[in-house]
């Protein structure tokens, strides 16, 4: 019995030894991962070493304990570290992006628009664009440094540049931004990945990506936006791995960069949302710490303040500079309200010189729709059809519309119902808030009317017409009550330019409204005007833009006055910056859906992951040299597969963790999920919103999501390599894996070189060349037929 007990003790001891040996092997691999992560962290920490434990929830990215020289003398030190790999990557990027940058000497794709904006900035002429102005301002500064005088006419894509245009200077900002994008990719992946070679791989994939090369070589904004966005995310990550003033400094720099990102294009707001999530996640994890509630609250408050205030300051500052740089009136100012136009030098004030201020009985006015689309209340001698195509009947009265152009038929005469004479009395009988008036169409002399008949395109609202007496049982209902929206008191006068008014139909209580819908061909495709029960809608607000007093009683003489009138206020309107800023924000939102539709190179979000469409940017007028926005197909498809593979791994690890199976060391597990929070979430944040945007989309809208997909691809490669190294039985496959990645990278490089002729546009391609490059039938390449 004693012998048996002794043997059992020996067996238990042997089992414990085996278990201990296995534990030591796993820990050694984990320590190897920690050691390599520590090397990456130590390489970037110049003034301090970050000490974080594996289970410290206050840090998104766990790093190993850095070494510190505790025994050295105390004092102030300034250390410099030069990353040779970073400099080499940056040098390669600059070479590929700036090589022969002035060629082709023709307008390429959207250089047409951005070049026009640069010219208008140079001349100080106001313009309107649906995107924020920072990117255009940077292009203008480059052109200014290059000596551009703003006199070149950007008339059409393919027009040759003259010698007065500093092409290289104008294209230099996107080129430098595209080059720095390679460098920031390398730095970002050093923070996220396990190995330095993963960061190098990520930078190389961005370097050898044809779509990024093309976007970086011309006056386009995507490379600028991507640079600011990745810089912002990198700085936010750094702030989560630091403590004290260093953390604050990194977050401030990141917030400024993120503000610049969505000040270039509004799609940069998705990058900002990602940063908010990362900082919010860090604060959520810190709630589980033992630190005091007050300290935690202060941490949340100052981070929230930085992330909200600094980007907002950048955004507002960009628009302040924008408005200060554009004091003169121009062709785009008609989008803005009359008061805004009148605040510009040579704007509405120079057209409406000498016009009266107060609208009175007998005033001749034009009524402009004040929000969204620019148009004027309009009528003409044509009538509504007896029946519409859906079988509904109309009043067959004179049409009333909203017309987007200045026209003599935009004139109306304000009349008090009880007065017959239309001539303005002396002193003028000013119209005030709450007064009831009639509006006579200047040319046809018929009164603005509404009645219980469904509107032609919006049958839920009443039709608006100019009344014609057909001697039928439909009497005129042509009384309108004036409500001044921005009045100071109940006795406010109706003033030209500055008064915002609603015209309320007395009989029905409905408001005169621009419906936003177009009439069919019988209405000459002008916009519909209705009487709507929802009187508080923003489209029920109008203002008097042009104004003069009626002098003649004779109708013919009055018509001659209207036809020959040159309408235009005596003094420039004084608007504050905030008034202009808020109006401009509203107009940008209102005009965003008005983007061109039906473009031949438009694509759908479902087509982007498989690169189904390219975009033709330029075709040489003398040869088959051409420029296309097209991606590196090898990287593109590998990136799409990496999204699927990471999704599968995410699900697998989650299921196995629920079953108490730990596949990864603690730090590697943290790193896997942290990478997902940045790269995987970053991809979907920049991709999914386009499924809900009702406007024309192009391949370049996918690029912010695509760069996160490239980073996710390199992390998946990094993770697979780590997993192969983790266990003894899989280590034999690592060499095969490395060879496979090397061969694949060689194909990436070869594909990049092959398609680079479509990025540089300096090679005359024949039909066979183009067919060899047409790897997908849906790619639209263009071929000149040579005679």
XYZ file of C-alpha atoms in Angstrom:
787
model
C 0.000 0.000 0.000
C 2.815 2.353 0.862
C 4.483 1.577 -2.474
C 1.249 2.378 -4.349
C 0.869 5.752 -2.572
C 4.471 6.621 -3.357
C 3.956 5.789 -7.043
C 0.820 7.992 -7.176
C 2.837 10.876 -5.699
C 5.520 10.394 -8.367
C 2.860 10.419 -11.155
C 1.352 13.648 -9.808
C 4.785 15.223 -9.666
C 5.498 14.283 -13.269
C 2.168 15.701 -14.436
C 2.860 18.938 -12.610
C 6.254 19.178 -14.289
C 4.722 18.676 -17.725
C 2.037 21.270 -17.045
C 4.657 23.677 -15.742
C 6.798 23.103 -18.861
C 3.862 23.860 -21.153
C 3.047 26.973 -19.153
C 6.644 28.128 -19.419
C 6.584 27.667 -23.221
C 3.425 29.748 -23.611
C 4.742 32.404 -21.278
C 8.012 32.551 -23.192
C 6.096 33.238 -26.408
C 3.970 35.826 -24.651
C 7.085 37.431 -23.233
C 8.580 37.452 -26.739
C 5.495 39.347 -27.977
C 5.794 41.764 -25.062
C 9.492 42.230 -25.684
C 8.948 43.094 -29.349
C 6.099 45.441 -28.491
C 8.371 47.042 -25.927
C 11.013 47.612 -28.584
C 8.464 49.464 -30.741
C 7.324 51.553 -27.782
C 10.859 52.315 -26.632
C 11.821 53.383 -30.141
C 9.180 56.137 -30.061
C 9.333 57.270 -26.434
C 12.027 59.958 -26.475
C 11.551 61.791 -23.213
C 9.769 59.175 -21.131
C 9.019 55.469 -20.964
C 5.466 54.340 -20.537
C 4.792 51.827 -17.813
C 1.490 50.034 -18.116
C 0.374 46.695 -16.732
C -1.407 44.100 -18.872
C -4.724 44.604 -17.170
C -4.654 48.424 -16.937
C -7.987 49.490 -18.448
C -6.949 53.108 -18.761
C -4.798 52.286 -21.789
C -6.068 51.187 -25.189
C -2.687 49.834 -26.205
C -0.837 47.816 -23.581
C 2.921 48.224 -23.741
C 5.670 46.452 -21.902
C 7.616 48.101 -19.136
C 10.195 50.373 -20.617
C 13.671 50.553 -19.267
C 14.629 53.695 -17.390
C 18.003 54.830 -16.226
C 17.216 55.310 -12.551
C 20.865 55.508 -11.543
C 21.786 58.321 -13.961
C 22.199 61.932 -12.908
C 19.047 64.021 -12.710
C 18.554 66.949 -15.073
C 17.077 67.993 -18.403
C 17.913 66.013 -21.522
C 17.088 66.459 -25.195
C 17.260 63.268 -27.242
C 16.946 62.835 -30.985
C 16.127 59.559 -32.671
C 16.118 59.200 -36.442
C 14.066 56.396 -37.935
C 15.971 55.502 -41.100
C 13.130 53.275 -42.333
C 10.666 56.153 -42.035
C 12.968 58.477 -43.992
C 13.481 55.892 -46.742
C 9.737 55.351 -47.095
C 9.121 59.100 -47.169
C 11.827 59.577 -49.777
C 10.304 56.899 -52.027
C 6.864 58.448 -51.625
C 8.111 61.915 -52.539
C 9.867 60.544 -55.600
C 6.789 58.708 -56.927
C 4.372 61.544 -56.120
C 6.402 64.527 -57.359
C 8.076 62.934 -60.384
C 7.272 64.952 -63.528
C 4.475 66.627 -61.576
C 3.800 69.333 -64.159
C 2.767 66.714 -66.737
C 0.291 66.503 -68.303
C -0.049 70.229 -68.901
C -3.823 69.916 -69.204
C -6.786 70.261 -66.846
C -7.315 66.827 -65.277
C -10.768 65.861 -63.919
C -11.809 67.993 -60.895
C -8.875 70.354 -61.343
C -11.532 72.124 -63.401
C -13.472 73.052 -60.255
C -10.642 73.512 -57.770
C -8.680 75.600 -60.241
C -11.672 77.917 -60.602
C -11.865 78.278 -56.833
C -8.161 79.111 -56.661
C -8.697 81.801 -59.302
C -11.642 83.263 -57.371
C -9.610 83.272 -54.141
C -6.853 85.108 -55.988
C -9.313 87.785 -57.111
C -11.256 87.889 -53.830
C -14.545 87.001 -55.559
C -17.152 85.159 -53.482
C -18.006 81.613 -54.548
C -20.232 78.870 -53.186
C -19.296 75.208 -52.789
C -21.008 72.393 -50.900
C -17.719 71.382 -49.182
C -15.722 73.281 -46.530
C -12.938 75.496 -47.879
C -9.702 74.383 -46.148
C -8.418 72.200 -48.991
C -9.119 74.919 -51.548
C -7.391 77.478 -49.341
C -4.244 75.325 -49.217
C -4.272 75.061 -53.014
C -4.658 78.848 -53.221
C -1.670 79.404 -50.900
C 0.452 77.113 -53.074
C -0.632 78.999 -56.187
C 0.072 82.316 -54.491
C 3.602 81.188 -53.601
C 4.021 80.032 -57.208
C 3.038 83.461 -58.539
C -0.383 82.587 -59.977
C -2.354 85.708 -60.969
C -5.800 84.077 -61.214
C -6.377 85.009 -64.866
C -6.467 81.508 -66.366
C -9.923 80.309 -67.430
C -10.674 76.792 -66.249
C -13.253 76.152 -68.949
C -13.272 72.370 -69.474
C -11.420 69.159 -68.684
C -8.598 68.651 -71.160
C -7.914 72.334 -71.853
C -4.159 73.086 -71.972
C -2.558 75.191 -69.263
C -0.783 78.368 -70.297
C 2.669 79.371 -69.095
C 1.058 81.747 -66.575
C -0.217 78.810 -64.501
C 2.345 77.400 -62.005
C 1.177 73.816 -62.462
C 3.839 72.217 -60.279
C 3.122 74.604 -57.397
C -0.646 74.049 -57.586
C -0.224 70.269 -57.594
C 2.451 70.267 -54.881
C 0.134 70.328 -51.823
C -1.698 67.095 -52.772
C 1.658 65.522 -53.773
C 3.275 66.307 -50.417
C 0.127 65.197 -48.583
C 0.123 61.899 -50.478
C 3.796 61.400 -49.619
C 3.305 62.126 -45.924
C 0.378 59.708 -45.977
C 2.887 56.887 -46.493
C 4.892 58.064 -43.484
C 1.910 58.449 -41.156
C 0.708 54.980 -42.181
C 4.056 53.576 -41.003
C 3.860 55.446 -37.684
C 0.242 54.457 -37.069
C 0.927 50.764 -37.630
C 3.905 50.890 -35.242
C 1.323 51.709 -32.575
C -1.137 49.009 -33.591
C 0.903 46.014 -34.808
C 3.266 43.574 -33.120
C 6.243 43.814 -35.468
C 8.025 46.679 -37.189
C 7.980 44.891 -40.525
C 4.151 45.051 -40.397
C 4.347 48.851 -40.316
C 6.793 48.759 -43.234
C 4.425 46.486 -45.161
C 1.481 48.843 -44.564
C 3.503 51.827 -45.780
C 4.613 49.919 -48.884
C 1.037 48.957 -49.741
C -0.022 52.613 -49.555
C 3.088 53.624 -51.501
C 2.366 51.104 -54.265
C -1.357 51.833 -54.488
C -2.258 53.332 -57.866
C -5.390 55.140 -56.693
C -3.467 57.018 -53.987
C -0.740 57.850 -56.503
C -3.285 59.327 -58.931
C -5.091 61.349 -56.265
C -1.760 62.763 -55.057
C -0.543 64.072 -58.405
C -3.314 66.523 -59.243
C -5.275 69.392 -57.688
C -7.589 67.064 -55.766
C -8.482 67.001 -52.083
C -8.642 63.336 -51.052
C -4.948 62.973 -50.173
C -5.135 66.125 -48.005
C -8.201 64.808 -46.192
C -6.655 61.354 -45.648
C -3.458 62.852 -44.259
C -5.284 64.997 -41.698
C -7.554 62.082 -40.780
C -4.795 59.521 -40.154
C -2.706 62.124 -38.308
C -5.676 62.764 -36.032
C -6.219 59.066 -35.301
C -2.478 58.534 -34.706
C -2.331 61.411 -32.202
C -5.459 60.189 -30.397
C -3.898 56.720 -30.064
C -0.712 58.249 -28.707
C -2.729 60.244 -26.179
C -4.324 57.032 -24.860
C -0.898 55.476 -24.224
C 0.503 58.507 -22.411
C -0.222 60.194 -19.107
C -0.072 63.720 -17.797
C 0.799 66.733 -19.986
C 2.078 64.471 -22.775
C -1.368 62.902 -23.133
C -3.000 66.339 -23.246
C -0.574 67.572 -25.905
C -1.115 64.547 -28.146
C -4.898 64.863 -27.854
C -4.795 68.594 -28.661
C -2.725 67.982 -31.794
C -5.066 65.163 -32.776
C -8.166 67.328 -32.263
C -6.735 70.100 -34.458
C -5.869 67.571 -37.157
C -9.362 66.063 -37.043
C -10.868 69.550 -37.334
C -8.733 70.103 -40.435
C -9.899 66.732 -41.792
C -13.613 67.582 -41.898
C -12.783 71.163 -42.881
C -11.447 69.762 -46.168
C -14.430 67.532 -46.918
C -17.454 66.706 -44.810
C -16.779 62.975 -45.191
C -13.924 63.585 -42.749
C -16.567 63.677 -39.999
C -16.501 59.853 -40.009
C -12.846 59.933 -38.963
C -13.815 62.325 -36.177
C -16.485 59.868 -34.997
C -13.842 57.139 -34.852
C -11.637 59.322 -32.644
C -14.573 60.061 -30.346
C -15.202 56.332 -30.010
C -11.573 55.569 -29.145
C -11.416 58.223 -26.433
C -14.882 57.257 -25.159
C -13.774 53.629 -24.948
C -10.725 54.626 -22.951
C -12.895 56.572 -20.495
C -15.371 53.689 -20.218
C -12.571 51.312 -19.292
C -11.240 53.715 -16.697
C -14.576 53.664 -14.893
C -13.566 50.236 -13.612
C -10.390 51.641 -12.040
C -9.977 52.441 -8.365
C -9.135 56.093 -8.993
C -11.316 58.740 -7.400
C -14.568 59.818 -8.990
C -13.415 63.438 -9.088
C -10.247 62.561 -10.987
C -12.191 60.413 -13.435
C -14.750 63.204 -13.982
C -11.996 65.733 -14.620
C -10.387 63.366 -17.156
C -13.668 63.008 -19.013
C -14.355 66.757 -18.921
C -10.996 67.906 -20.275
C -10.952 65.263 -23.012
C -14.484 66.173 -24.062
C -13.580 69.855 -24.036
C -10.521 69.295 -26.230
C -12.291 66.993 -28.703
C -15.259 69.332 -29.146
C -13.743 72.792 -28.801
C -10.543 72.571 -30.841
C -12.077 71.003 -33.996
C -14.907 73.534 -33.801
C -12.433 76.415 -33.503
C -10.549 75.107 -36.537
C -13.762 74.736 -38.540
C -15.069 78.216 -37.673
C -11.628 79.739 -38.229
C -11.460 78.247 -41.708
C -14.783 79.872 -42.614
C -13.728 83.157 -41.033
C -10.702 83.193 -43.325
C -12.909 82.104 -46.238
C -15.323 85.019 -45.855
C -12.505 87.493 -45.186
C -10.701 86.396 -48.354
C -13.803 86.782 -50.551
C -15.252 90.295 -50.038
C -16.384 90.838 -53.650
C -19.611 89.787 -55.314
C -19.491 87.155 -58.019
C -21.604 84.761 -60.071
C -22.163 82.381 -57.127
C -23.656 84.880 -54.689
C -27.159 84.465 -56.121
C -27.363 81.272 -54.016
C -27.272 83.411 -50.872
C -30.024 85.593 -49.443
C -30.519 89.155 -50.595
C -29.034 90.513 -47.361
C -25.900 88.398 -47.812
C -25.512 89.560 -51.407
C -25.937 93.174 -50.369
C -23.073 92.769 -47.873
C -20.580 91.999 -50.656
C -18.602 94.629 -52.518
C -20.343 95.326 -55.803
C -23.115 92.866 -54.958
C -26.807 93.439 -54.709
C -26.153 96.917 -53.306
C -24.651 97.998 -56.627
C -27.688 96.684 -58.539
C -30.443 98.038 -56.322
C -29.026 101.523 -55.828
C -31.621 104.065 -54.734
C -34.516 101.697 -54.175
C -36.982 102.545 -51.357
C -36.702 100.774 -48.007
C -40.345 100.435 -46.882
C -42.781 98.354 -48.943
C -45.917 100.419 -49.425
C -49.222 100.382 -51.256
C -48.176 100.612 -54.907
C -44.725 99.078 -54.448
C -43.350 97.019 -57.327
C -41.396 94.121 -55.831
C -39.717 90.806 -56.587
C -40.232 88.104 -53.929
C -37.329 85.750 -53.431
C -37.508 82.362 -51.726
C -35.198 82.799 -48.729
C -34.012 79.266 -47.914
C -32.512 76.472 -49.954
C -32.944 76.826 -53.701
C -32.693 80.322 -55.154
C -35.836 81.309 -57.070
C -38.359 84.145 -57.368
C -42.159 84.144 -57.225
C -43.195 84.142 -60.873
C -46.234 84.036 -63.100
C -46.912 84.129 -66.827
C -49.894 84.157 -69.150
C -50.053 80.354 -69.444
C -52.720 78.507 -67.439
C -52.842 75.182 -65.612
C -54.081 72.307 -67.849
C -57.761 71.399 -67.449
C -56.766 67.900 -66.342
C -53.456 66.484 -65.136
C -52.011 63.149 -66.274
C -53.426 61.398 -63.173
C -56.968 62.510 -64.104
C -57.312 65.258 -61.484
C -58.882 68.514 -62.593
C -57.380 71.949 -62.067
C -58.798 75.450 -61.779
C -57.469 76.270 -65.261
C -56.249 79.544 -63.758
C -52.996 81.376 -64.576
C -49.888 79.517 -63.448
C -47.799 80.709 -60.485
C -44.325 79.219 -60.103
C -40.910 79.831 -58.570
C -38.395 80.688 -61.310
C -34.630 80.365 -60.839
C -33.679 83.277 -63.111
C -34.221 87.038 -63.135
C -37.181 87.793 -65.389
C -39.679 90.590 -65.978
C -42.462 88.187 -64.968
C -41.042 88.089 -61.423
C -42.502 91.561 -60.680
C -45.543 91.996 -58.407
C -47.415 95.089 -57.226
C -48.483 95.385 -53.577
C -52.032 96.740 -53.222
C -54.345 97.469 -50.326
C -57.721 95.787 -51.113
C -59.801 98.919 -50.496
C -57.741 101.223 -52.753
C -58.165 101.328 -56.536
C -55.199 103.504 -57.476
C -51.814 101.766 -57.730
C -49.683 104.923 -57.631
C -47.722 105.432 -54.425
C -49.093 108.267 -52.308
C -47.036 110.976 -50.665
C -46.043 110.117 -48.013
C -46.025 106.402 -48.927
C -48.604 104.178 -47.210
C -46.180 101.659 -45.652
C -47.295 98.048 -45.169
C -46.819 96.711 -41.618
C -46.854 93.364 -39.869
C -50.388 91.920 -39.895
C -51.703 94.067 -42.781
C -53.851 92.377 -45.444
C -52.814 93.032 -49.050
C -53.339 91.870 -52.594
C -50.429 91.026 -54.916
C -51.021 91.889 -58.578
C -48.785 90.302 -61.190
C -46.982 93.221 -62.824
C -47.295 92.186 -66.474
C -50.709 90.467 -66.525
C -52.299 92.561 -63.689
C -53.969 89.456 -62.263
C -54.115 88.945 -58.480
C -52.304 86.189 -56.583
C -54.977 83.694 -55.576
C -55.533 80.360 -53.850
C -58.596 78.147 -53.356
C -59.713 74.644 -52.429
C -58.138 72.955 -55.460
C -55.273 70.466 -55.135
C -51.864 71.674 -56.271
C -50.574 70.103 -59.498
C -47.597 68.123 -58.090
C -48.309 68.296 -54.334
C -52.033 67.428 -54.100
C -51.912 67.540 -50.288
C -51.550 71.342 -50.610
C -53.706 74.002 -52.274
C -53.089 75.316 -55.750
C -51.784 78.888 -56.092
C -52.735 80.830 -59.218
C -53.431 84.262 -60.595
C -57.178 84.717 -60.685
C -59.058 84.762 -63.997
C -62.795 85.460 -63.888
C -64.404 82.722 -65.972
C -67.915 83.672 -64.705
C -68.217 80.326 -62.922
C -68.889 79.537 -59.264
C -65.263 80.139 -58.188
C -64.930 83.651 -56.763
C -61.550 85.245 -56.178
C -59.789 84.468 -52.898
C -56.875 86.868 -53.286
C -56.302 88.364 -49.835
C -52.966 87.709 -48.085
C -51.856 88.697 -44.593
C -48.245 89.861 -44.174
C -46.379 88.253 -41.244
C -42.855 89.596 -40.674
C -40.875 86.715 -39.165
C -37.851 88.724 -37.970
C -39.810 91.732 -36.671
C -38.625 93.741 -33.667
C -42.174 94.716 -32.638
C -45.786 94.312 -33.727
C -45.712 97.620 -35.623
C -42.707 96.662 -37.762
C -42.728 97.855 -41.378
C -42.228 95.502 -44.316
C -38.751 96.425 -45.597
C -36.941 95.380 -48.754
C -33.920 93.072 -48.416
C -33.978 92.663 -44.638
C -37.582 91.669 -43.778
C -38.346 87.947 -43.865
C -42.069 87.493 -44.432
C -44.754 84.841 -44.637
C -47.822 85.495 -46.779
C -50.840 83.852 -45.149
C -53.890 83.205 -47.316
C -56.775 84.865 -45.444
C -59.550 82.463 -46.531
C -57.728 79.177 -45.851
C -55.052 80.133 -43.308
C -52.405 78.480 -45.514
C -48.996 79.977 -46.214
C -47.459 80.674 -49.614
C -44.785 77.984 -49.966
C -42.077 76.811 -52.366
C -42.715 73.048 -52.509
C -39.325 72.089 -53.967
C -40.918 70.035 -56.761
C -40.668 70.662 -60.486
C -43.642 71.098 -62.752
C -43.971 69.026 -65.958
C -43.308 70.419 -69.402
C -46.612 72.340 -69.407
C -45.132 74.401 -66.538
C -41.794 74.747 -68.361
C -40.129 72.643 -65.598
C -40.240 75.591 -63.232
C -40.758 74.947 -59.503
C -44.146 74.534 -57.913
C -45.633 77.096 -55.495
C -48.472 75.984 -53.191
C -50.523 77.169 -50.207
C -49.676 74.928 -47.258
C -51.400 74.463 -43.897
C -47.976 74.026 -42.219
C -47.289 77.735 -42.011
C -44.061 77.428 -39.962
C -42.159 75.513 -42.632
C -38.886 77.187 -43.645
C -39.930 77.193 -47.313
C -42.794 79.596 -46.508
C -40.332 82.474 -45.887
C -39.753 85.114 -48.595
C -38.072 88.485 -48.820
C -38.331 91.480 -51.115
C -35.159 91.734 -53.173
C -35.871 94.426 -55.806
C -38.212 97.279 -55.064
C -39.474 100.463 -56.667
C -42.578 102.658 -56.374
C -45.327 102.695 -58.991
C -45.657 106.170 -60.497
C -48.009 105.732 -63.476
C -51.703 104.900 -63.307
C -51.838 103.815 -66.935
C -51.297 100.065 -67.302
C -49.216 100.328 -70.480
C -46.976 102.945 -68.931
C -46.653 100.781 -65.830
C -45.600 97.775 -67.919
C -42.954 99.893 -69.648
C -41.617 100.864 -66.207
C -41.384 97.208 -65.206
C -39.711 96.060 -68.411
C -37.125 98.855 -68.382
C -36.505 98.859 -64.611
C -32.980 98.390 -63.341
C -33.505 97.223 -59.821
C -30.988 97.426 -57.213
C -30.258 99.159 -51.904
C -28.511 102.377 -51.394
C -26.024 101.119 -48.859
C -24.204 97.874 -48.267
C -25.988 95.610 -45.777
C -23.984 95.089 -42.584
C -24.056 91.424 -41.575
C -21.998 89.981 -38.730
C -19.635 87.085 -39.335
C -21.924 84.785 -37.359
C -24.937 85.704 -39.487
C -22.975 84.966 -42.652
C -21.478 81.809 -41.179
C -24.833 80.345 -40.140
C -26.434 81.217 -43.478
C -23.574 79.624 -45.362
C -23.885 76.419 -43.281
C -27.572 76.208 -44.045
C -27.086 76.820 -47.746
C -24.377 74.144 -47.941
C -26.709 71.606 -46.345
C -29.649 72.649 -48.521
C -27.654 72.448 -51.757
C -25.889 69.145 -51.005
C -28.663 67.073 -52.690
C -28.341 69.224 -55.834
C -25.135 67.421 -56.874
C -25.028 66.348 -60.554
C -26.663 63.022 -61.288
C -26.280 60.443 -64.012
C -22.505 60.790 -64.496
C -21.089 58.168 -66.867
C -18.390 57.149 -64.366
C -20.638 57.074 -61.288
C -20.637 53.883 -59.217
C -22.507 52.279 -56.335
C -21.068 51.364 -52.897
C -21.708 47.677 -53.605
C -19.254 47.890 -56.525
C -16.369 49.433 -54.587
C -14.955 46.407 -52.665
C -14.470 44.553 -55.972
C -13.243 47.594 -57.954
C -15.929 47.196 -60.601
C -15.598 50.720 -62.029
C -12.765 53.116 -62.719
C -12.951 56.843 -63.502
C -11.431 58.379 -66.621
C -9.670 61.551 -65.453
C -8.024 62.718 -68.672
C -7.365 61.677 -72.280
C -4.586 63.227 -74.333
C -5.913 65.132 -77.372
C -2.926 63.974 -79.446
C -2.409 60.344 -78.405
C -3.828 57.513 -76.311
C -2.036 58.648 -73.172
C -4.658 58.832 -70.427
C -5.202 59.016 -66.687
C -7.617 56.826 -64.748
C -8.488 56.503 -61.102
C -7.970 52.789 -60.646
C -6.671 50.712 -57.759
C -3.983 48.066 -57.419
C -6.147 45.012 -57.951
C -3.859 42.663 -55.969
C -4.015 44.843 -52.845
C -7.667 45.683 -53.410
C -8.893 42.078 -53.407
C -6.553 41.017 -50.604
C -7.953 43.869 -48.499
C -11.518 42.695 -49.113
C -10.541 39.171 -48.051
C -8.868 40.542 -44.922
C -12.157 42.149 -43.834
C -13.857 38.754 -44.123
C -10.990 36.965 -42.349
C -10.896 39.427 -39.454
C -14.667 39.097 -39.087
C -14.307 35.309 -38.915
C -11.488 35.503 -36.352
C -13.480 37.989 -34.274
C -16.434 35.604 -34.148
C -14.216 32.555 -33.490
C -12.342 34.143 -30.569
C -15.575 35.441 -29.053
C -17.195 31.989 -29.163
C -14.133 30.222 -27.754
C -13.805 32.762 -24.949
C -17.396 32.003 -23.969
C -16.348 28.347 -23.753
C -13.417 29.340 -21.485
C -10.808 28.613 -24.166
C -7.942 31.103 -24.187
C -6.271 31.005 -27.613
C -4.065 34.082 -27.156
C -1.902 35.521 -24.399
C -3.593 38.376 -22.569
C -1.662 41.151 -24.290
C -2.094 39.633 -27.762
C -5.828 39.369 -27.106
C -5.963 43.037 -26.067
C -4.029 43.979 -29.157
C -6.358 42.036 -31.460
C -9.453 43.798 -30.145
C -7.753 47.192 -30.066
C -6.796 46.810 -33.721
C -10.409 45.957 -34.467
C -11.609 49.115 -32.710
C -9.372 51.218 -34.933
C -9.013 49.478 -38.272
C -12.052 47.219 -38.605
C -14.439 49.806 -37.156
C -12.655 52.565 -39.091
C -13.320 50.739 -42.356
C -17.039 50.303 -41.741
C -17.497 53.842 -40.369
C -16.136 55.253 -43.625
C -17.960 52.796 -45.899
C -21.467 52.087 -44.597
C -22.799 55.701 -44.604
C -22.668 55.804 -48.410
C -25.434 53.202 -48.589
C -27.764 55.852 -47.138
C -26.650 58.843 -49.248
C -28.997 59.731 -52.093
C -26.601 61.394 -54.517
C -24.188 60.520 -57.304
C -21.167 58.631 -55.936
C -17.750 57.871 -57.378
C -14.896 55.514 -56.626
C -12.909 58.227 -54.823
C -15.598 58.322 -52.103
C -14.343 54.865 -51.079
C -10.717 55.919 -50.501
C -11.017 56.863 -46.785
C -12.521 53.435 -46.087
C -9.974 51.774 -48.362
C -6.939 53.055 -46.474
C -8.335 51.537 -43.266
C -8.859 48.321 -45.173
C -5.197 48.299 -46.215
C -4.156 48.812 -42.594
C -6.490 46.007 -41.511
C -4.956 43.761 -44.178
C -1.463 44.278 -42.798
C -2.650 43.704 -39.248
C -4.304 40.411 -40.257
C -0.978 39.322 -41.801
C 0.761 40.407 -38.586
C -1.709 38.442 -36.469
C -1.500 35.264 -38.540
C 2.289 35.350 -38.268
C 2.044 35.806 -34.492
C -0.373 32.875 -34.170
C 1.964 30.646 -36.212
C 4.832 31.593 -33.890
C 2.746 30.976 -30.787
C 2.775 27.171 -30.891
C 5.601 24.788 -31.514
C 3.675 22.646 -33.991
C 2.831 25.640 -36.252
C 6.215 27.333 -36.247
C 7.343 25.178 -39.153
C 4.808 26.984 -41.372
C 6.175 30.471 -40.695
C 8.831 30.269 -43.400
C 6.220 29.166 -45.937
C 4.017 32.050 -44.796
C 6.862 34.571 -45.186
C 7.661 33.291 -48.680
C 3.989 33.565 -49.630
C 3.757 37.160 -48.383
C 6.983 38.028 -50.234
C 5.665 36.598 -53.519
C 2.350 38.394 -53.018
C 4.145 41.697 -52.328
C 6.147 41.208 -55.526
C 2.842 40.922 -57.428
C 1.665 44.120 -55.729
C 4.773 45.926 -56.975
C 4.477 44.506 -60.510
C 0.818 45.491 -60.722
C 1.635 48.979 -59.471
C 4.301 49.410 -62.153
C 2.013 48.021 -64.852
C -0.849 50.401 -64.066
C 1.295 53.428 -63.213
C 1.030 54.524 -66.872
C -2.603 55.375 -66.030
C -1.465 57.496 -63.073
C 1.300 59.478 -64.768
C -0.409 59.803 -68.169
C 2.929 60.096 -70.005
C 2.788 56.939 -72.138
C 1.096 56.659 -75.516
C -0.939 53.456 -75.314
C -2.117 51.499 -78.326
C -5.194 49.288 -78.429
C -3.289 46.175 -77.308
C -1.799 48.053 -74.350
C -5.215 49.143 -73.188
C -6.695 45.682 -73.610
C -3.851 44.216 -71.546
C -4.686 46.680 -68.794
C -8.416 45.994 -68.940
C -8.497 43.220 -66.358
C -12.223 43.651 -65.770
C -14.877 44.055 -68.457
C -16.545 46.841 -66.469
C -13.468 49.109 -66.640
C -14.199 51.911 -69.102
C -11.011 52.681 -70.984
C -11.064 55.138 -73.882
C -9.404 54.572 -77.244
C -8.670 57.186 -79.906
C -9.337 55.893 -83.401
C -6.361 56.951 -85.487
C -6.925 57.805 -89.102
